[in-house]
Amino acid sequence: MNRSKYYTKELPDGYQPAKTVDVGEKRFAILMNLAATLLTAVVGVGGFFLKFAGDPGSAIPDLSNVWLFEGWLFAILVSLIVYLVLHELTHGIVYKILTGEKLTFGLKLSCAFCGVPDVYVTRKTALLALLAPFTVFSVAFLVPFFLLSGSLSFSFLVLFSLHFGGCAGDLYDTFLLLFRLKGNLLMRDTGPRQTFYIRSGD
Ligand SMILES: [Zn+2]
């Protein structure tokens, strides 16, 4: 398979770094987590009104005894950990299919990440890898949110909201790729840091 439209191993002549996004930088990590919290709150409240405006009480999980509530919290927590792993794996699967190159995975206090550090990927590859988990898990959480009812539906709203907020970094990179960075572009993704290169003269 000819992968040249997906990535290149060497940075071709004329490409200059135009923008770096790095969650290893404290200021950016704080801003990104603030954006994530805000997105989670807006999506969560919006979804709640959309589905439960008529009967808010039906959303609330059974709180009649403390074990039921703690069991619910525990189930949400386990689901989030599984989700986090699957989210990063989904980035990785797309990078692996399109490049075949070595991946890197990791976890920082501010985020989990997956990158393909030894190559420069094209705009198309970057967008596919960035948007894959956002798309897959939006569908995976929204379908049961709309189909189910009561506290089960509410639980999927909680997961969808946290997922949506958790994609803040992916969505920011996507925004840059679609609307800010014009011309011939390559991206190097080490996981926590994305560097965007633009061919000068374009
Ligand atoms: Zn991601």
Tab-separated table of C-alpha atoms and ligand atoms in Angstrom:
chain	number	residue	atom	x	y	z
A	1	MET	CA	0.000	0.000	0.000
A	2	ASN	CA	1.341	3.417	-0.971
A	3	ARG	CA	1.171	5.430	2.202
A	4	SER	CA	2.775	8.646	0.959
A	5	LYS	CA	-0.534	10.458	1.046
A	6	TYR	CA	-0.834	9.524	4.720
A	7	TYR	CA	2.641	10.236	6.121
A	8	THR	CA	6.323	10.820	5.460
A	9	LYS	CA	9.369	9.724	7.453
A	10	GLU	CA	11.453	12.820	6.738
A	11	LEU	CA	10.323	16.418	6.842
A	12	PRO	CA	10.571	17.589	3.193
A	13	ASP	CA	12.488	20.780	2.322
A	14	GLY	CA	10.625	24.027	2.847
A	15	TYR	CA	8.426	22.949	5.768
A	16	GLN	CA	8.628	25.195	8.836
A	17	PRO	CA	7.016	24.730	12.273
A	18	ALA	CA	3.943	27.003	12.340
A	19	LYS	CA	2.216	25.976	15.566
A	20	THR	CA	2.791	23.729	18.580
A	21	VAL	CA	0.109	22.354	20.886
A	22	ASP	CA	1.592	20.857	24.041
A	23	VAL	CA	-0.351	19.609	27.074
A	24	GLY	CA	3.033	19.276	28.776
A	25	GLU	CA	2.919	23.090	29.039
A	26	LYS	CA	1.254	24.036	32.297
A	27	ARG	CA	-0.666	27.044	30.966
A	28	PHE	CA	-2.108	25.138	28.027
A	29	ALA	CA	-2.928	22.093	30.215
A	30	ILE	CA	-4.893	24.293	32.638
A	31	LEU	CA	-6.748	26.076	29.817
A	32	MET	CA	-7.554	22.767	28.117
A	33	ASN	CA	-8.906	21.244	31.325
A	34	LEU	CA	-10.992	24.367	31.957
A	35	ALA	CA	-12.396	24.078	28.425
A	36	ALA	CA	-13.078	20.364	29.032
A	37	THR	CA	-14.963	21.118	32.260
A	38	LEU	CA	-17.009	23.831	30.557
A	39	LEU	CA	-17.863	21.590	27.578
A	40	THR	CA	-18.869	18.756	29.926
A	41	ALA	CA	-21.146	21.068	31.914
A	42	VAL	CA	-22.802	22.646	28.855
A	43	VAL	CA	-23.369	19.301	27.106
A	44	GLY	CA	-24.555	17.642	30.335
A	45	VAL	CA	-27.042	20.384	31.233
A	46	GLY	CA	-28.224	20.683	27.611
A	47	GLY	CA	-28.742	16.913	27.323
A	48	PHE	CA	-30.553	16.836	30.645
A	49	PHE	CA	-33.067	19.473	29.528
A	50	LEU	CA	-33.489	17.810	26.154
A	51	LYS	CA	-34.410	14.450	27.657
A	52	PHE	CA	-35.658	15.005	31.205
A	53	ALA	CA	-37.277	18.472	31.193
A	54	GLY	CA	-40.714	16.867	31.588
A	55	ASP	CA	-39.762	14.587	34.476
A	56	PRO	CA	-36.384	15.472	36.061
A	57	GLY	CA	-36.933	13.001	38.908
A	58	SER	CA	-36.843	10.023	36.534
A	59	ALA	CA	-33.186	10.662	35.701
A	60	ILE	CA	-31.920	10.241	39.223
A	61	PRO	CA	-30.377	6.848	40.005
A	62	ASP	CA	-31.838	4.909	42.949
A	63	LEU	CA	-30.495	6.635	46.067
A	64	SER	CA	-32.676	4.706	48.481
A	65	ASN	CA	-29.667	3.115	50.062
A	66	VAL	CA	-26.046	4.115	50.092
A	67	TRP	CA	-24.828	0.913	48.384
A	68	LEU	CA	-27.014	1.481	45.345
A	69	PHE	CA	-25.602	4.985	44.939
A	70	GLU	CA	-22.023	3.877	45.513
A	71	GLY	CA	-22.536	0.984	43.098
A	72	TRP	CA	-23.721	3.462	40.485
A	73	LEU	CA	-20.735	5.756	41.049
A	74	PHE	CA	-18.395	2.765	40.867
A	75	ALA	CA	-19.953	1.600	37.569
A	76	ILE	CA	-19.509	5.102	36.093
A	77	LEU	CA	-15.894	5.226	37.260
A	78	VAL	CA	-15.037	1.803	35.800
A	79	SER	CA	-16.777	2.752	32.541
A	80	LEU	CA	-14.691	5.941	32.360
A	81	ILE	CA	-11.422	4.058	32.838
A	82	VAL	CA	-12.372	1.533	30.131
A	83	TYR	CA	-13.471	4.432	27.912
A	84	LEU	CA	-10.159	6.265	28.397
A	85	VAL	CA	-8.185	3.206	27.264
A	86	LEU	CA	-10.491	2.590	24.268
A	87	HIS	CA	-10.360	6.300	23.289
A	88	GLU	CA	-6.552	6.241	23.055
A	89	LEU	CA	-6.591	2.837	21.315
A	90	THR	CA	-8.950	4.268	18.680
A	91	HIS	CA	-6.434	7.058	17.889
A	92	GLY	CA	-3.761	4.345	17.774
A	93	ILE	CA	-5.680	2.014	15.442
A	94	VAL	CA	-6.145	4.808	12.879
A	95	TYR	CA	-2.475	5.851	13.075
A	96	LYS	CA	-1.407	2.190	12.782
A	97	ILE	CA	-3.626	1.456	9.769
A	98	LEU	CA	-2.537	4.601	7.911
A	99	THR	CA	1.185	4.619	8.763
A	100	GLY	CA	2.169	1.190	10.097
A	101	GLU	CA	4.664	3.011	12.320
A	102	LYS	CA	5.495	2.665	16.019
A	103	LEU	CA	2.948	4.244	18.381
A	104	THR	CA	3.373	5.805	21.794
A	105	PHE	CA	0.798	5.770	24.601
A	106	GLY	CA	0.877	7.529	27.940
A	107	LEU	CA	-0.893	9.086	30.836
A	108	LYS	CA	-0.225	12.457	32.450
A	109	LEU	CA	-2.034	14.150	35.270
A	110	SER	CA	-3.625	16.493	32.730
A	111	CYS	CA	-4.500	13.932	30.025
A	112	ALA	CA	-4.044	10.531	28.391
A	113	PHE	CA	-2.417	10.475	24.967
A	114	CYS	CA	-1.453	8.457	21.910
A	115	GLY	CA	0.971	9.539	19.199
A	116	VAL	CA	3.025	8.309	16.278
A	117	PRO	CA	6.265	10.069	17.170
A	118	ASP	CA	8.732	9.078	14.427
A	119	VAL	CA	6.867	10.360	11.356
A	120	TYR	CA	5.080	13.388	9.901
A	121	VAL	CA	1.440	12.730	9.042
A	122	THR	CA	-0.612	14.566	6.431
A	123	ARG	CA	-3.624	16.738	7.215
A	124	LYS	CA	-5.973	13.903	6.168
A	125	THR	CA	-4.322	11.365	8.517
A	126	ALA	CA	-4.267	13.888	11.366
A	127	LEU	CA	-7.993	14.625	10.993
A	128	LEU	CA	-8.944	10.940	10.744
A	129	ALA	CA	-6.905	10.036	13.841
A	130	LEU	CA	-8.095	13.056	15.848
A	131	LEU	CA	-11.790	12.628	15.075
A	132	ALA	CA	-12.051	8.818	15.259
A	133	PRO	CA	-12.626	8.504	19.045
A	134	PHE	CA	-14.869	11.585	19.089
A	135	THR	CA	-17.107	10.083	16.394
A	136	VAL	CA	-17.117	6.459	17.589
A	137	PHE	CA	-17.888	7.212	21.239
A	138	SER	CA	-20.358	9.998	20.529
A	139	VAL	CA	-22.437	7.404	18.661
A	140	ALA	CA	-21.765	4.720	21.295
A	141	PHE	CA	-23.041	6.938	24.138
A	142	LEU	CA	-25.759	8.935	22.339
A	143	VAL	CA	-27.649	5.937	20.943
A	144	PRO	CA	-28.379	4.404	24.398
A	145	PHE	CA	-28.978	7.922	25.813
A	146	PHE	CA	-31.806	8.430	23.312
A	147	LEU	CA	-33.116	4.829	23.259
A	148	LEU	CA	-33.114	4.063	26.984
A	149	SER	CA	-35.041	5.884	29.675
A	150	GLY	CA	-34.693	6.876	33.316
A	151	SER	CA	-31.442	6.602	35.216
A	152	LEU	CA	-29.897	4.281	32.610
A	153	SER	CA	-30.300	6.982	29.954
A	154	PHE	CA	-28.972	9.535	32.477
A	155	SER	CA	-25.874	7.379	33.062
A	156	PHE	CA	-25.064	7.464	29.336
A	157	LEU	CA	-25.559	11.249	29.370
A	158	VAL	CA	-22.957	11.475	32.155
A	159	LEU	CA	-20.540	9.372	30.084
A	160	PHE	CA	-21.268	11.327	26.873
A	161	SER	CA	-20.707	14.694	28.608
A	162	LEU	CA	-17.383	13.601	30.093
A	163	HIS	CA	-16.349	12.101	26.738
A	164	PHE	CA	-17.268	15.331	24.917
A	165	GLY	CA	-15.263	17.452	27.372
A	166	GLY	CA	-12.410	14.947	27.273
A	167	CYS	CA	-12.127	15.513	23.522
A	168	ALA	CA	-11.314	19.230	24.067
A	169	GLY	CA	-7.687	18.757	22.958
A	170	ASP	CA	-8.642	16.660	19.926
A	171	LEU	CA	-11.290	19.206	18.941
A	172	TYR	CA	-8.847	22.120	19.344
A	173	ASP	CA	-6.323	20.419	17.023
A	174	THR	CA	-9.172	19.727	14.574
A	175	PHE	CA	-10.206	23.401	14.689
A	176	LEU	CA	-6.623	24.447	13.893
A	177	LEU	CA	-6.421	21.977	10.995
A	178	LEU	CA	-9.759	22.983	9.484
A	179	PHE	CA	-9.817	26.740	10.014
A	180	ARG	CA	-6.456	28.146	11.087
A	181	LEU	CA	-3.567	26.375	9.382
A	182	LYS	CA	-3.713	26.796	5.612
A	183	GLY	CA	-1.441	25.440	2.887
A	184	ASN	CA	0.568	22.234	2.622
A	185	LEU	CA	0.741	20.820	6.112
A	186	LEU	CA	2.388	17.985	8.013
A	187	MET	CA	1.892	17.156	11.691
A	188	ARG	CA	4.217	15.410	14.104
A	189	ASP	CA	2.351	13.890	17.056
A	190	THR	CA	4.493	12.697	19.945
A	191	GLY	CA	1.354	12.124	22.059
A	192	PRO	CA	1.332	15.074	24.442
A	193	ARG	CA	2.672	17.455	21.776
A	194	GLN	CA	1.521	18.157	18.233
A	195	THR	CA	3.756	20.255	15.983
A	196	PHE	CA	2.256	21.572	12.754
A	197	TYR	CA	4.585	22.292	9.827
A	198	ILE	CA	3.587	24.406	6.857
A	199	ARG	CA	5.473	24.580	3.547
A	200	SER	CA	6.789	28.111	3.202
A	201	GLY	CA	5.687	30.046	0.144
A	202	ASP	CA	2.223	28.401	0.177
B	1	ZN	ZN	-8.130	11.896	22.056
